[in-house]
mmJSON file of the N, C-alpha and C atoms, coordinates in Angstrom:
{"data_MODEL":{"atom_site":{
"group_PDB":["ATOM","ATOM","ATOM","ATOM","ATOM","ATOM","ATOM","ATOM","ATOM","ATOM","ATOM","ATOM","ATOM","ATOM","ATOM","ATOM","ATOM","ATOM","ATOM","ATOM","ATOM","ATOM","ATOM","ATOM","ATOM","ATOM","ATOM","ATOM","ATOM","ATOM","ATOM","ATOM","ATOM","ATOM","ATOM","ATOM","ATOM","ATOM","ATOM","ATOM","ATOM","ATOM","ATOM","ATOM","ATOM","ATOM","ATOM","ATOM","ATOM","ATOM","ATOM","ATOM","ATOM","ATOM","ATOM","ATOM","ATOM","ATOM","ATOM","ATOM","ATOM","ATOM","ATOM","ATOM","ATOM","ATOM","ATOM","ATOM","ATOM","ATOM","ATOM","ATOM","ATOM","ATOM","ATOM","ATOM","ATOM","ATOM","ATOM","ATOM","ATOM","ATOM","ATOM","ATOM","ATOM","ATOM","ATOM","ATOM","ATOM","ATOM","ATOM","ATOM","ATOM","ATOM","ATOM","ATOM","ATOM","ATOM","ATOM","ATOM","ATOM","ATOM","ATOM","ATOM","ATOM","ATOM","ATOM","ATOM","ATOM","ATOM","ATOM","ATOM","ATOM","ATOM","ATOM","ATOM","ATOM","ATOM","ATOM","ATOM","ATOM","ATOM","ATOM","ATOM","ATOM","ATOM","ATOM","ATOM","ATOM","ATOM","ATOM","ATOM","ATOM","ATOM","ATOM","ATOM","ATOM","ATOM","ATOM","ATOM","ATOM","ATOM","ATOM","ATOM","ATOM","ATOM","ATOM","ATOM","ATOM","ATOM","ATOM","ATOM","ATOM","ATOM","ATOM","ATOM","ATOM","ATOM","ATOM","ATOM","ATOM","ATOM","ATOM","ATOM","ATOM","ATOM","ATOM","ATOM","ATOM","ATOM","ATOM","ATOM","ATOM","ATOM","ATOM","ATOM","ATOM","ATOM","ATOM","ATOM","ATOM","ATOM","ATOM","ATOM","ATOM","ATOM","ATOM","ATOM","ATOM","ATOM","ATOM","ATOM","ATOM","ATOM","ATOM","ATOM","ATOM","ATOM","ATOM","ATOM","ATOM","ATOM","ATOM","ATOM","ATOM","ATOM","ATOM","ATOM","ATOM","ATOM","ATOM","ATOM","ATOM"],
"id":[1,2,3,4,5,6,7,8,9,10,11,12,13,14,15,16,17,18,19,20,21,22,23,24,25,26,27,28,29,30,31,32,33,34,35,36,37,38,39,40,41,42,43,44,45,46,47,48,49,50,51,52,53,54,55,56,57,58,59,60,61,62,63,64,65,66,67,68,69,70,71,72,73,74,75,76,77,78,79,80,81,82,83,84,85,86,87,88,89,90,91,92,93,94,95,96,97,98,99,100,101,102,103,104,105,106,107,108,109,110,111,112,113,114,115,116,117,118,119,120,121,122,123,124,125,126,127,128,129,130,131,132,133,134,135,136,137,138,139,140,141,142,143,144,145,146,147,148,149,150,151,152,153,154,155,156,157,158,159,160,161,162,163,164,165,166,167,168,169,170,171,172,173,174,175,176,177,178,179,180,181,182,183,184,185,186,187,188,189,190,191,192,193,194,195,196,197,198,199,200,201,202,203,204,205,206,207,208,209,210,211,212,213],
"type_symbol":["N","C","C","N","C","C","N","C","C","N","C","C","N","C","C","N","C","C","N","C","C","N","C","C","N","C","C","N","C","C","N","C","C","N","C","C","N","C","C","N","C","C","N","C","C","N","C","C","N","C","C","N","C","C","N","C","C","N","C","C","N","C","C","N","C","C","N","C","C","N","C","C","N","C","C","N","C","C","N","C","C","N","C","C","N","C","C","N","C","C","N","C","C","N","C","C","N","C","C","N","C","C","N","C","C","N","C","C","N","C","C","N","C","C","N","C","C","N","C","C","N","C","C","N","C","C","N","C","C","N","C","C","N","C","C","N","C","C","N","C","C","N","C","C","N","C","C","N","C","C","N","C","C","N","C","C","N","C","C","N","C","C","N","C","C","N","C","C","N","C","C","N","C","C","N","C","C","N","C","C","N","C","C","N","C","C","N","C","C","N","C","C","N","C","C","N","C","C","N","C","C","N","C","C","N","C","C","N","C","C","N","C","C"],
"label_atom_id":["N","CA","C","N","CA","C","N","CA","C","N","CA","C","N","CA","C","N","CA","C","N","CA","C","N","CA","C","N","CA","C","N","CA","C","N","CA","C","N","CA","C","N","CA","C","N","CA","C","N","CA","C","N","CA","C","N","CA","C","N","CA","C","N","CA","C","N","CA","C","N","CA","C","N","CA","C","N","CA","C","N","CA","C","N","CA","C","N","CA","C","N","CA","C","N","CA","C","N","CA","C","N","CA","C","N","CA","C","N","CA","C","N","CA","C","N","CA","C","N","CA","C","N","CA","C","N","CA","C","N","CA","C","N","CA","C","N","CA","C","N","CA","C","N","CA","C","N","CA","C","N","CA","C","N","CA","C","N","CA","C","N","CA","C","N","CA","C","N","CA","C","N","CA","C","N","CA","C","N","CA","C","N","CA","C","N","CA","C","N","CA","C","N","CA","C","N","CA","C","N","CA","C","N","CA","C","N","CA","C","N","CA","C","N","CA","C","N","CA","C","N","CA","C","N","CA","C","N","CA","C","N","CA","C","N","CA","C","N","CA","C","N","CA","C","N","CA","C"],
"label_alt_id":[null,null,null,null,null,null,null,null,null,null,null,null,null,null,null,null,null,null,null,null,null,null,null,null,null,null,null,null,null,null,null,null,null,null,null,null,null,null,null,null,null,null,null,null,null,null,null,null,null,null,null,null,null,null,null,null,null,null,null,null,null,null,null,null,null,null,null,null,null,null,null,null,null,null,null,null,null,null,null,null,null,null,null,null,null,null,null,null,null,null,null,null,null,null,null,null,null,null,null,null,null,null,null,null,null,null,null,null,null,null,null,null,null,null,null,null,null,null,null,null,null,null,null,null,null,null,null,null,null,null,null,null,null,null,null,null,null,null,null,null,null,null,null,null,null,null,null,null,null,null,null,null,null,null,null,null,null,null,null,null,null,null,null,null,null,null,null,null,null,null,null,null,null,null,null,null,null,null,null,null,null,null,null,null,null,null,null,null,null,null,null,null,null,null,null,null,null,null,null,null,null,null,null,null,null,null,null,null,null,null,null,null,null],
"label_comp_id":["UNK","UNK","UNK","UNK","UNK","UNK","UNK","UNK","UNK","UNK","UNK","UNK","UNK","UNK","UNK","UNK","UNK","UNK","UNK","UNK","UNK","UNK","UNK","UNK","UNK","UNK","UNK","UNK","UNK","UNK","UNK","UNK","UNK","UNK","UNK","UNK","UNK","UNK","UNK","UNK","UNK","UNK","UNK","UNK","UNK","UNK","UNK","UNK","UNK","UNK","UNK","UNK","UNK","UNK","UNK","UNK","UNK","UNK","UNK","UNK","UNK","UNK","UNK","UNK","UNK","UNK","UNK","UNK","UNK","UNK","UNK","UNK","UNK","UNK","UNK","UNK","UNK","UNK","UNK","UNK","UNK","UNK","UNK","UNK","UNK","UNK","UNK","UNK","UNK","UNK","UNK","UNK","UNK","UNK","UNK","UNK","UNK","UNK","UNK","UNK","UNK","UNK","UNK","UNK","UNK","UNK","UNK","UNK","UNK","UNK","UNK","UNK","UNK","UNK","UNK","UNK","UNK","UNK","UNK","UNK","UNK","UNK","UNK","UNK","UNK","UNK","UNK","UNK","UNK","UNK","UNK","UNK","UNK","UNK","UNK","UNK","UNK","UNK","UNK","UNK","UNK","UNK","UNK","UNK","UNK","UNK","UNK","UNK","UNK","UNK","UNK","UNK","UNK","UNK","UNK","UNK","UNK","UNK","UNK","UNK","UNK","UNK","UNK","UNK","UNK","UNK","UNK","UNK","UNK","UNK","UNK","UNK","UNK","UNK","UNK","UNK","UNK","UNK","UNK","UNK","UNK","UNK","UNK","UNK","UNK","UNK","UNK","UNK","UNK","UNK","UNK","UNK","UNK","UNK","UNK","UNK","UNK","UNK","UNK","UNK","UNK","UNK","UNK","UNK","UNK","UNK","UNK","UNK","UNK","UNK","UNK","UNK","UNK"],
"label_asym_id":["A","A","A","A","A","A","A","A","A","A","A","A","A","A","A","A","A","A","A","A","A","A","A","A","A","A","A","A","A","A","A","A","A","A","A","A","A","A","A","A","A","A","A","A","A","A","A","A","A","A","A","A","A","A","A","A","A","A","A","A","A","A","A","A","A","A","A","A","A","A","A","A","A","A","A","A","A","A","A","A","A","A","A","A","A","A","A","A","A","A","A","A","A","A","A","A","A","A","A","A","A","A","A","A","A","A","A","A","A","A","A","A","A","A","A","A","A","A","A","A","A","A","A","A","A","A","A","A","A","A","A","A","A","A","A","A","A","A","A","A","A","A","A","A","A","A","A","A","A","A","A","A","A","A","A","A","A","A","A","A","A","A","A","A","A","A","A","A","A","A","A","A","A","A","A","A","A","A","A","A","A","A","A","A","A","A","A","A","A","A","A","A","A","A","A","A","A","A","A","A","A","A","A","A","A","A","A","A","A","A","A","A","A"],
"label_entity_id":["1","1","1","1","1","1","1","1","1","1","1","1","1","1","1","1","1","1","1","1","1","1","1","1","1","1","1","1","1","1","1","1","1","1","1","1","1","1","1","1","1","1","1","1","1","1","1","1","1","1","1","1","1","1","1","1","1","1","1","1","1","1","1","1","1","1","1","1","1","1","1","1","1","1","1","1","1","1","1","1","1","1","1","1","1","1","1","1","1","1","1","1","1","1","1","1","1","1","1","1","1","1","1","1","1","1","1","1","1","1","1","1","1","1","1","1","1","1","1","1","1","1","1","1","1","1","1","1","1","1","1","1","1","1","1","1","1","1","1","1","1","1","1","1","1","1","1","1","1","1","1","1","1","1","1","1","1","1","1","1","1","1","1","1","1","1","1","1","1","1","1","1","1","1","1","1","1","1","1","1","1","1","1","1","1","1","1","1","1","1","1","1","1","1","1","1","1","1","1","1","1","1","1","1","1","1","1","1","1","1","1","1","1"],
"label_seq_id":[1,1,1,2,2,2,3,3,3,4,4,4,5,5,5,6,6,6,7,7,7,8,8,8,9,9,9,10,10,10,11,11,11,12,12,12,13,13,13,14,14,14,15,15,15,16,16,16,17,17,17,18,18,18,19,19,19,20,20,20,21,21,21,22,22,22,23,23,23,24,24,24,25,25,25,26,26,26,27,27,27,28,28,28,29,29,29,30,30,30,31,31,31,32,32,32,33,33,33,34,34,34,35,35,35,36,36,36,37,37,37,38,38,38,39,39,39,40,40,40,41,41,41,42,42,42,43,43,43,44,44,44,45,45,45,46,46,46,47,47,47,48,48,48,49,49,49,50,50,50,51,51,51,52,52,52,53,53,53,54,54,54,55,55,55,56,56,56,57,57,57,58,58,58,59,59,59,60,60,60,61,61,61,62,62,62,63,63,63,64,64,64,65,65,65,66,66,66,67,67,67,68,68,68,69,69,69,70,70,70,71,71,71],
"pdbx_PDB_ins_code":[null,null,null,null,null,null,null,null,null,null,null,null,null,null,null,null,null,null,null,null,null,null,null,null,null,null,null,null,null,null,null,null,null,null,null,null,null,null,null,null,null,null,null,null,null,null,null,null,null,null,null,null,null,null,null,null,null,null,null,null,null,null,null,null,null,null,null,null,null,null,null,null,null,null,null,null,null,null,null,null,null,null,null,null,null,null,null,null,null,null,null,null,null,null,null,null,null,null,null,null,null,null,null,null,null,null,null,null,null,null,null,null,null,null,null,null,null,null,null,null,null,null,null,null,null,null,null,null,null,null,null,null,null,null,null,null,null,null,null,null,null,null,null,null,null,null,null,null,null,null,null,null,null,null,null,null,null,null,null,null,null,null,null,null,null,null,null,null,null,null,null,null,null,null,null,null,null,null,null,null,null,null,null,null,null,null,null,null,null,null,null,null,null,null,null,null,null,null,null,null,null,null,null,null,null,null,null,null,null,null,null,null,null],
"Cartn_x":[101.265,101.673,100.557,101.022,100.12,100.023,98.837,98.826,98.609,99.105,99.005,97.648,97.135,95.757,95.936,95.159,95.325,94.508,95.208,94.483,93.443,92.538,91.576,92.113,93.283,93.888,94.519,95.232,95.881,94.829,93.786,92.633,92.187,92.064,91.593,92.626,93.971,95.054,95.187,94.911,94.713,93.645,92.475,91.35,91.677,92.312,92.702,93.806,94.661,95.61,94.957,93.969,93.262,92.458,91.83,90.998,91.897,93.143,94.017,94.233,94.146,94.516,93.171,91.958,90.763,89.588,88.392,87.192,86.837,86.178,85.648,84.208,83.48,82.227,82.533,81.475,81.607,81.861,81.163,81.425,82.714,83.176,84.443,85.58,85.501,86.547,86.475,85.333,85.179,85.808,85.456,86.081,87.657,88.204,89.697,90.286,89.585,90.11,90.214,89.112,89.145,90.285,90.377,91.549,92.918,93.073,94.285,94.483,93.517,93.757,92.867,91.966,91.094,90.139,89.736,88.784,87.504,86.471,85.149,84.392,84.755,84.133,84.662,85.76,86.317,85.758,85.099,84.573,83.689,82.638,81.726,82.477,83.5,84.237,84.967,85.762,86.535,85.677,84.507,83.706,82.913,82.57,81.878,82.678,83.975,85.042,85.139,85.383,85.53,84.136,83.025,81.733,81.503,81.827,81.6,82.44,83.561,84.431,84.217,83.242,82.995,83.908,84.763,85.643,85.042,83.879,83.104,81.672,81.048,79.716,79.175,78.459,78.096,77.088,76.357,75.446,76.37,77.255,78.188,79.037,79.54,80.347,79.456,78.263,77.465,77.214,76.998,76.766,78.054,79.205,80.42,80.756,80.515,80.763,79.881,78.583,77.581,78.149,78.568,79.025,80.31,81.208,82.383,82.046,81.109,80.68,80.072,79.193,78.59,79.505,80.603,81.694,82.587],
"Cartn_y":[90.421,89.38,88.404,87.235,86.001,85.631,85.755,85.339,83.95,83.467,82.039,81.705,80.614,80.256,79.632,80.157,79.788,78.412,77.621,76.493,76.971,76.005,76.404,76.786,76.184,76.567,77.92,78.068,79.46,80.651,80.3,81.352,81.614,80.663,80.753,81.653,81.308,82.147,83.506,83.743,85.074,85.876,85.273,85.803,86.322,85.418,85.748,86.823,86.875,87.94,89.283,89.31,90.502,91.005,90.138,90.413,90.884,90.6,91.015,92.461,93.077,94.409,95.329,94.864,95.514,94.693,95.122,94.387,94.526,93.438,93.566,93.005,93.497,92.88,91.496,90.658,89.349,89.552,90.53,90.791,91.334,92.261,92.952,91.882,90.997,89.943,88.928,88.568,87.629,88.268,89.485,90.143,90.186,90.425,90.589,89.209,88.135,86.782,86.326,86.642,86.366,87.069,88.346,89.166,88.578,87.941,87.395,85.941,85.451,84.112,82.972,83.275,82.218,81.818,80.493,79.888,80.216,80.58,80.816,79.8,78.499,77.358,77.14,77.834,77.738,78.747,79.764,80.929,80.48,79.488,79.138,78.565,77.783,77.171,78.267,79.098,80.249,81.154,81.561,82.599,81.971,80.681,79.889,79.882,79.579,79.507,80.781,81.864,83.144,83.587,83.342,83.747,82.909,81.514,80.674,81.028,81.612,82.04,83.516,84.177,85.454,86.613,86.212,87.214,88.128,87.702,88.534,88.418,89.589,89.872,91.043,90.854,91.974,93.03,92.474,93.398,94.275,93.608,94.353,95.345,94.897,95.742,96.961,96.876,97.932,98.949,98.391,99.266,100.152,99.445,100.19,101.127,100.889,101.698,102.934,102.757,103.82,104.788,104.246,104.954,105.794,105.253,105.947,107.035,106.887,107.849,109.066,108.686,109.709,110.574,110.05,110.854,111.402],
"Cartn_z":[85.097,86.086,86.438,86.384,86.615,88.072,88.657,90.013,90.3,91.482,91.747,92.336,91.931,92.488,93.818,94.833,96.239,96.453,97.262,97.741,98.695,99.192,100.159,101.422,101.967,103.243,103.079,101.884,101.682,101.593,101.007,101.043,102.321,103.23,104.746,105.409,105.195,105.778,105.343,104.018,103.472,104.117,104.248,104.909,106.428,107.118,108.431,108.481,107.555,107.561,107.211,106.276,105.964,107.13,107.909,109.001,110.191,110.17,111.297,111.239,110.049,109.925,110.198,109.727,110.012,109.642,110.14,109.765,108.347,107.809,106.402,106.398,105.515,105.158,104.435,104.498,103.764,102.358,101.769,100.229,99.991,100.75,100.607,100.727,101.697,101.851,100.736,100.397,99.2,97.977,97.749,96.606,96.727,97.835,97.988,97.708,98.297,98.222,96.687,95.912,94.568,93.938,94.17,93.509,93.851,94.995,95.547,94.867,94.231,93.6,94.183,95.057,95.576,94.682,94.629,93.689,94.228,93.358,93.829,94.592,94.154,94.844,96.225,96.67,97.958,98.914,98.287,99.194,100.243,99.901,101.023,102.281,101.97,103.118,103.894,103.193,103.878,104.682,103.933,104.665,105.682,105.543,106.571,107.768,107.649,108.744,109.515,108.744,109.535,110.105,109.471,110.253,111.393,111.312,112.484,113.697,113.461,114.571,114.949,114.279,114.604,114.046,113.093,112.604,111.536,110.983,110.007,110.52,110.569,111.003,110.362,109.308,108.489,109.315,110.259,111.057,111.927,112.659,113.413,112.652,111.519,110.679,110.347,109.926,109.414,110.577,111.782,112.931,113.196,113.188,113.525,112.364,111.112,110.07,110.193,110.487,110.701,111.774,112.922,114.002,113.61,112.863,112.448,111.532,110.618,109.656,110.44,111.442,112.19,112.885,113.369,114.146,113.089],
"occupancy":[1.0,1.0,1.0,1.0,1.0,1.0,1.0,1.0,1.0,1.0,1.0,1.0,1.0,1.0,1.0,1.0,1.0,1.0,1.0,1.0,1.0,1.0,1.0,1.0,1.0,1.0,1.0,1.0,1.0,1.0,1.0,1.0,1.0,1.0,1.0,1.0,1.0,1.0,1.0,1.0,1.0,1.0,1.0,1.0,1.0,1.0,1.0,1.0,1.0,1.0,1.0,1.0,1.0,1.0,1.0,1.0,1.0,1.0,1.0,1.0,1.0,1.0,1.0,1.0,1.0,1.0,1.0,1.0,1.0,1.0,1.0,1.0,1.0,1.0,1.0,1.0,1.0,1.0,1.0,1.0,1.0,1.0,1.0,1.0,1.0,1.0,1.0,1.0,1.0,1.0,1.0,1.0,1.0,1.0,1.0,1.0,1.0,1.0,1.0,1.0,1.0,1.0,1.0,1.0,1.0,1.0,1.0,1.0,1.0,1.0,1.0,1.0,1.0,1.0,1.0,1.0,1.0,1.0,1.0,1.0,1.0,1.0,1.0,1.0,1.0,1.0,1.0,1.0,1.0,1.0,1.0,1.0,1.0,1.0,1.0,1.0,1.0,1.0,1.0,1.0,1.0,1.0,1.0,1.0,1.0,1.0,1.0,1.0,1.0,1.0,1.0,1.0,1.0,1.0,1.0,1.0,1.0,1.0,1.0,1.0,1.0,1.0,1.0,1.0,1.0,1.0,1.0,1.0,1.0,1.0,1.0,1.0,1.0,1.0,1.0,1.0,1.0,1.0,1.0,1.0,1.0,1.0,1.0,1.0,1.0,1.0,1.0,1.0,1.0,1.0,1.0,1.0,1.0,1.0,1.0,1.0,1.0,1.0,1.0,1.0,1.0,1.0,1.0,1.0,1.0,1.0,1.0,1.0,1.0,1.0,1.0,1.0,1.0],
"B_iso_or_equiv":[0.0,0.0,0.0,0.0,0.0,0.0,0.0,0.0,0.0,0.0,0.0,0.0,0.0,0.0,0.0,0.0,0.0,0.0,0.0,0.0,0.0,0.0,0.0,0.0,0.0,0.0,0.0,0.0,0.0,0.0,0.0,0.0,0.0,0.0,0.0,0.0,0.0,0.0,0.0,0.0,0.0,0.0,0.0,0.0,0.0,0.0,0.0,0.0,0.0,0.0,0.0,0.0,0.0,0.0,0.0,0.0,0.0,0.0,0.0,0.0,0.0,0.0,0.0,0.0,0.0,0.0,0.0,0.0,0.0,0.0,0.0,0.0,0.0,0.0,0.0,0.0,0.0,0.0,0.0,0.0,0.0,0.0,0.0,0.0,0.0,0.0,0.0,0.0,0.0,0.0,0.0,0.0,0.0,0.0,0.0,0.0,0.0,0.0,0.0,0.0,0.0,0.0,0.0,0.0,0.0,0.0,0.0,0.0,0.0,0.0,0.0,0.0,0.0,0.0,0.0,0.0,0.0,0.0,0.0,0.0,0.0,0.0,0.0,0.0,0.0,0.0,0.0,0.0,0.0,0.0,0.0,0.0,0.0,0.0,0.0,0.0,0.0,0.0,0.0,0.0,0.0,0.0,0.0,0.0,0.0,0.0,0.0,0.0,0.0,0.0,0.0,0.0,0.0,0.0,0.0,0.0,0.0,0.0,0.0,0.0,0.0,0.0,0.0,0.0,0.0,0.0,0.0,0.0,0.0,0.0,0.0,0.0,0.0,0.0,0.0,0.0,0.0,0.0,0.0,0.0,0.0,0.0,0.0,0.0,0.0,0.0,0.0,0.0,0.0,0.0,0.0,0.0,0.0,0.0,0.0,0.0,0.0,0.0,0.0,0.0,0.0,0.0,0.0,0.0,0.0,0.0,0.0,0.0,0.0,0.0,0.0,0.0,0.0],
"pdbx_formal_charge":[null,null,null,null,null,null,null,null,null,null,null,null,null,null,null,null,null,null,null,null,null,null,null,null,null,null,null,null,null,null,null,null,null,null,null,null,null,null,null,null,null,null,null,null,null,null,null,null,null,null,null,null,null,null,null,null,null,null,null,null,null,null,null,null,null,null,null,null,null,null,null,null,null,null,null,null,null,null,null,null,null,null,null,null,null,null,null,null,null,null,null,null,null,null,null,null,null,null,null,null,null,null,null,null,null,null,null,null,null,null,null,null,null,null,null,null,null,null,null,null,null,null,null,null,null,null,null,null,null,null,null,null,null,null,null,null,null,null,null,null,null,null,null,null,null,null,null,null,null,null,null,null,null,null,null,null,null,null,null,null,null,null,null,null,null,null,null,null,null,null,null,null,null,null,null,null,null,null,null,null,null,null,null,null,null,null,null,null,null,null,null,null,null,null,null,null,null,null,null,null,null,null,null,null,null,null,null,null,null,null,null,null,null],
"auth_seq_id":[1,1,1,2,2,2,3,3,3,4,4,4,5,5,5,6,6,6,7,7,7,8,8,8,9,9,9,10,10,10,11,11,11,12,12,12,13,13,13,14,14,14,15,15,15,16,16,16,17,17,17,18,18,18,19,19,19,20,20,20,21,21,21,22,22,22,23,23,23,24,24,24,25,25,25,26,26,26,27,27,27,28,28,28,29,29,29,30,30,30,31,31,31,32,32,32,33,33,33,34,34,34,35,35,35,36,36,36,37,37,37,38,38,38,39,39,39,40,40,40,41,41,41,42,42,42,43,43,43,44,44,44,45,45,45,46,46,46,47,47,47,48,48,48,49,49,49,50,50,50,51,51,51,52,52,52,53,53,53,54,54,54,55,55,55,56,56,56,57,57,57,58,58,58,59,59,59,60,60,60,61,61,61,62,62,62,63,63,63,64,64,64,65,65,65,66,66,66,67,67,67,68,68,68,69,69,69,70,70,70,71,71,71],
"auth_comp_id":["UNK","UNK","UNK","UNK","UNK","UNK","UNK","UNK","UNK","UNK","UNK","UNK","UNK","UNK","UNK","UNK","UNK","UNK","UNK","UNK","UNK","UNK","UNK","UNK","UNK","UNK","UNK","UNK","UNK","UNK","UNK","UNK","UNK","UNK","UNK","UNK","UNK","UNK","UNK","UNK","UNK","UNK","UNK","UNK","UNK","UNK","UNK","UNK","UNK","UNK","UNK","UNK","UNK","UNK","UNK","UNK","UNK","UNK","UNK","UNK","UNK","UNK","UNK","UNK","UNK","UNK","UNK","UNK","UNK","UNK","UNK","UNK","UNK","UNK","UNK","UNK","UNK","UNK","UNK","UNK","UNK","UNK","UNK","UNK","UNK","UNK","UNK","UNK","UNK","UNK","UNK","UNK","UNK","UNK","UNK","UNK","UNK","UNK","UNK","UNK","UNK","UNK","UNK","UNK","UNK","UNK","UNK","UNK","UNK","UNK","UNK","UNK","UNK","UNK","UNK","UNK","UNK","UNK","UNK","UNK","UNK","UNK","UNK","UNK","UNK","UNK","UNK","UNK","UNK","UNK","UNK","UNK","UNK","UNK","UNK","UNK","UNK","UNK","UNK","UNK","UNK","UNK","UNK","UNK","UNK","UNK","UNK","UNK","UNK","UNK","UNK","UNK","UNK","UNK","UNK","UNK","UNK","UNK","UNK","UNK","UNK","UNK","UNK","UNK","UNK","UNK","UNK","UNK","UNK","UNK","UNK","UNK","UNK","UNK","UNK","UNK","UNK","UNK","UNK","UNK","UNK","UNK","UNK","UNK","UNK","UNK","UNK","UNK","UNK","UNK","UNK","UNK","UNK","UNK","UNK","UNK","UNK","UNK","UNK","UNK","UNK","UNK","UNK","UNK","UNK","UNK","UNK","UNK","UNK","UNK","UNK","UNK","UNK"],
"auth_asym_id":["A","A","A","A","A","A","A","A","A","A","A","A","A","A","A","A","A","A","A","A","A","A","A","A","A","A","A","A","A","A","A","A","A","A","A","A","A","A","A","A","A","A","A","A","A","A","A","A","A","A","A","A","A","A","A","A","A","A","A","A","A","A","A","A","A","A","A","A","A","A","A","A","A","A","A","A","A","A","A","A","A","A","A","A","A","A","A","A","A","A","A","A","A","A","A","A","A","A","A","A","A","A","A","A","A","A","A","A","A","A","A","A","A","A","A","A","A","A","A","A","A","A","A","A","A","A","A","A","A","A","A","A","A","A","A","A","A","A","A","A","A","A","A","A","A","A","A","A","A","A","A","A","A","A","A","A","A","A","A","A","A","A","A","A","A","A","A","A","A","A","A","A","A","A","A","A","A","A","A","A","A","A","A","A","A","A","A","A","A","A","A","A","A","A","A","A","A","A","A","A","A","A","A","A","A","A","A","A","A","A","A","A","A"],
"auth_atom_id":["N","CA","C","N","CA","C","N","CA","C","N","CA","C","N","CA","C","N","CA","C","N","CA","C","N","CA","C","N","CA","C","N","CA","C","N","CA","C","N","CA","C","N","CA","C","N","CA","C","N","CA","C","N","CA","C","N","CA","C","N","CA","C","N","CA","C","N","CA","C","N","CA","C","N","CA","C","N","CA","C","N","CA","C","N","CA","C","N","CA","C","N","CA","C","N","CA","C","N","CA","C","N","CA","C","N","CA","C","N","CA","C","N","CA","C","N","CA","C","N","CA","C","N","CA","C","N","CA","C","N","CA","C","N","CA","C","N","CA","C","N","CA","C","N","CA","C","N","CA","C","N","CA","C","N","CA","C","N","CA","C","N","CA","C","N","CA","C","N","CA","C","N","CA","C","N","CA","C","N","CA","C","N","CA","C","N","CA","C","N","CA","C","N","CA","C","N","CA","C","N","CA","C","N","CA","C","N","CA","C","N","CA","C","N","CA","C","N","CA","C","N","CA","C","N","CA","C","N","CA","C","N","CA","C","N","CA","C","N","CA","C","N","CA","C","N","CA","C"],
"pdbx_PDB_model_num":[1,1,1,1,1,1,1,1,1,1,1,1,1,1,1,1,1,1,1,1,1,1,1,1,1,1,1,1,1,1,1,1,1,1,1,1,1,1,1,1,1,1,1,1,1,1,1,1,1,1,1,1,1,1,1,1,1,1,1,1,1,1,1,1,1,1,1,1,1,1,1,1,1,1,1,1,1,1,1,1,1,1,1,1,1,1,1,1,1,1,1,1,1,1,1,1,1,1,1,1,1,1,1,1,1,1,1,1,1,1,1,1,1,1,1,1,1,1,1,1,1,1,1,1,1,1,1,1,1,1,1,1,1,1,1,1,1,1,1,1,1,1,1,1,1,1,1,1,1,1,1,1,1,1,1,1,1,1,1,1,1,1,1,1,1,1,1,1,1,1,1,1,1,1,1,1,1,1,1,1,1,1,1,1,1,1,1,1,1,1,1,1,1,1,1,1,1,1,1,1,1,1,1,1,1,1,1,1,1,1,1,1,1]
}}}
């Protein structure tokens, strides 16, 4: 199956859809976006957007993950 290459805006929308279901680390989100067809050169824009608005925060993600694993 040939996947469609995502435009910058489609990649941003895909990131927001993924984040609506659960939190992701920056690396995890980037990997999923590339698998979905995002261009690597668009990742700084997309990741910058979600980080700027607080949708991705690796430090908070790590703290929550550690707490979940502890419980």
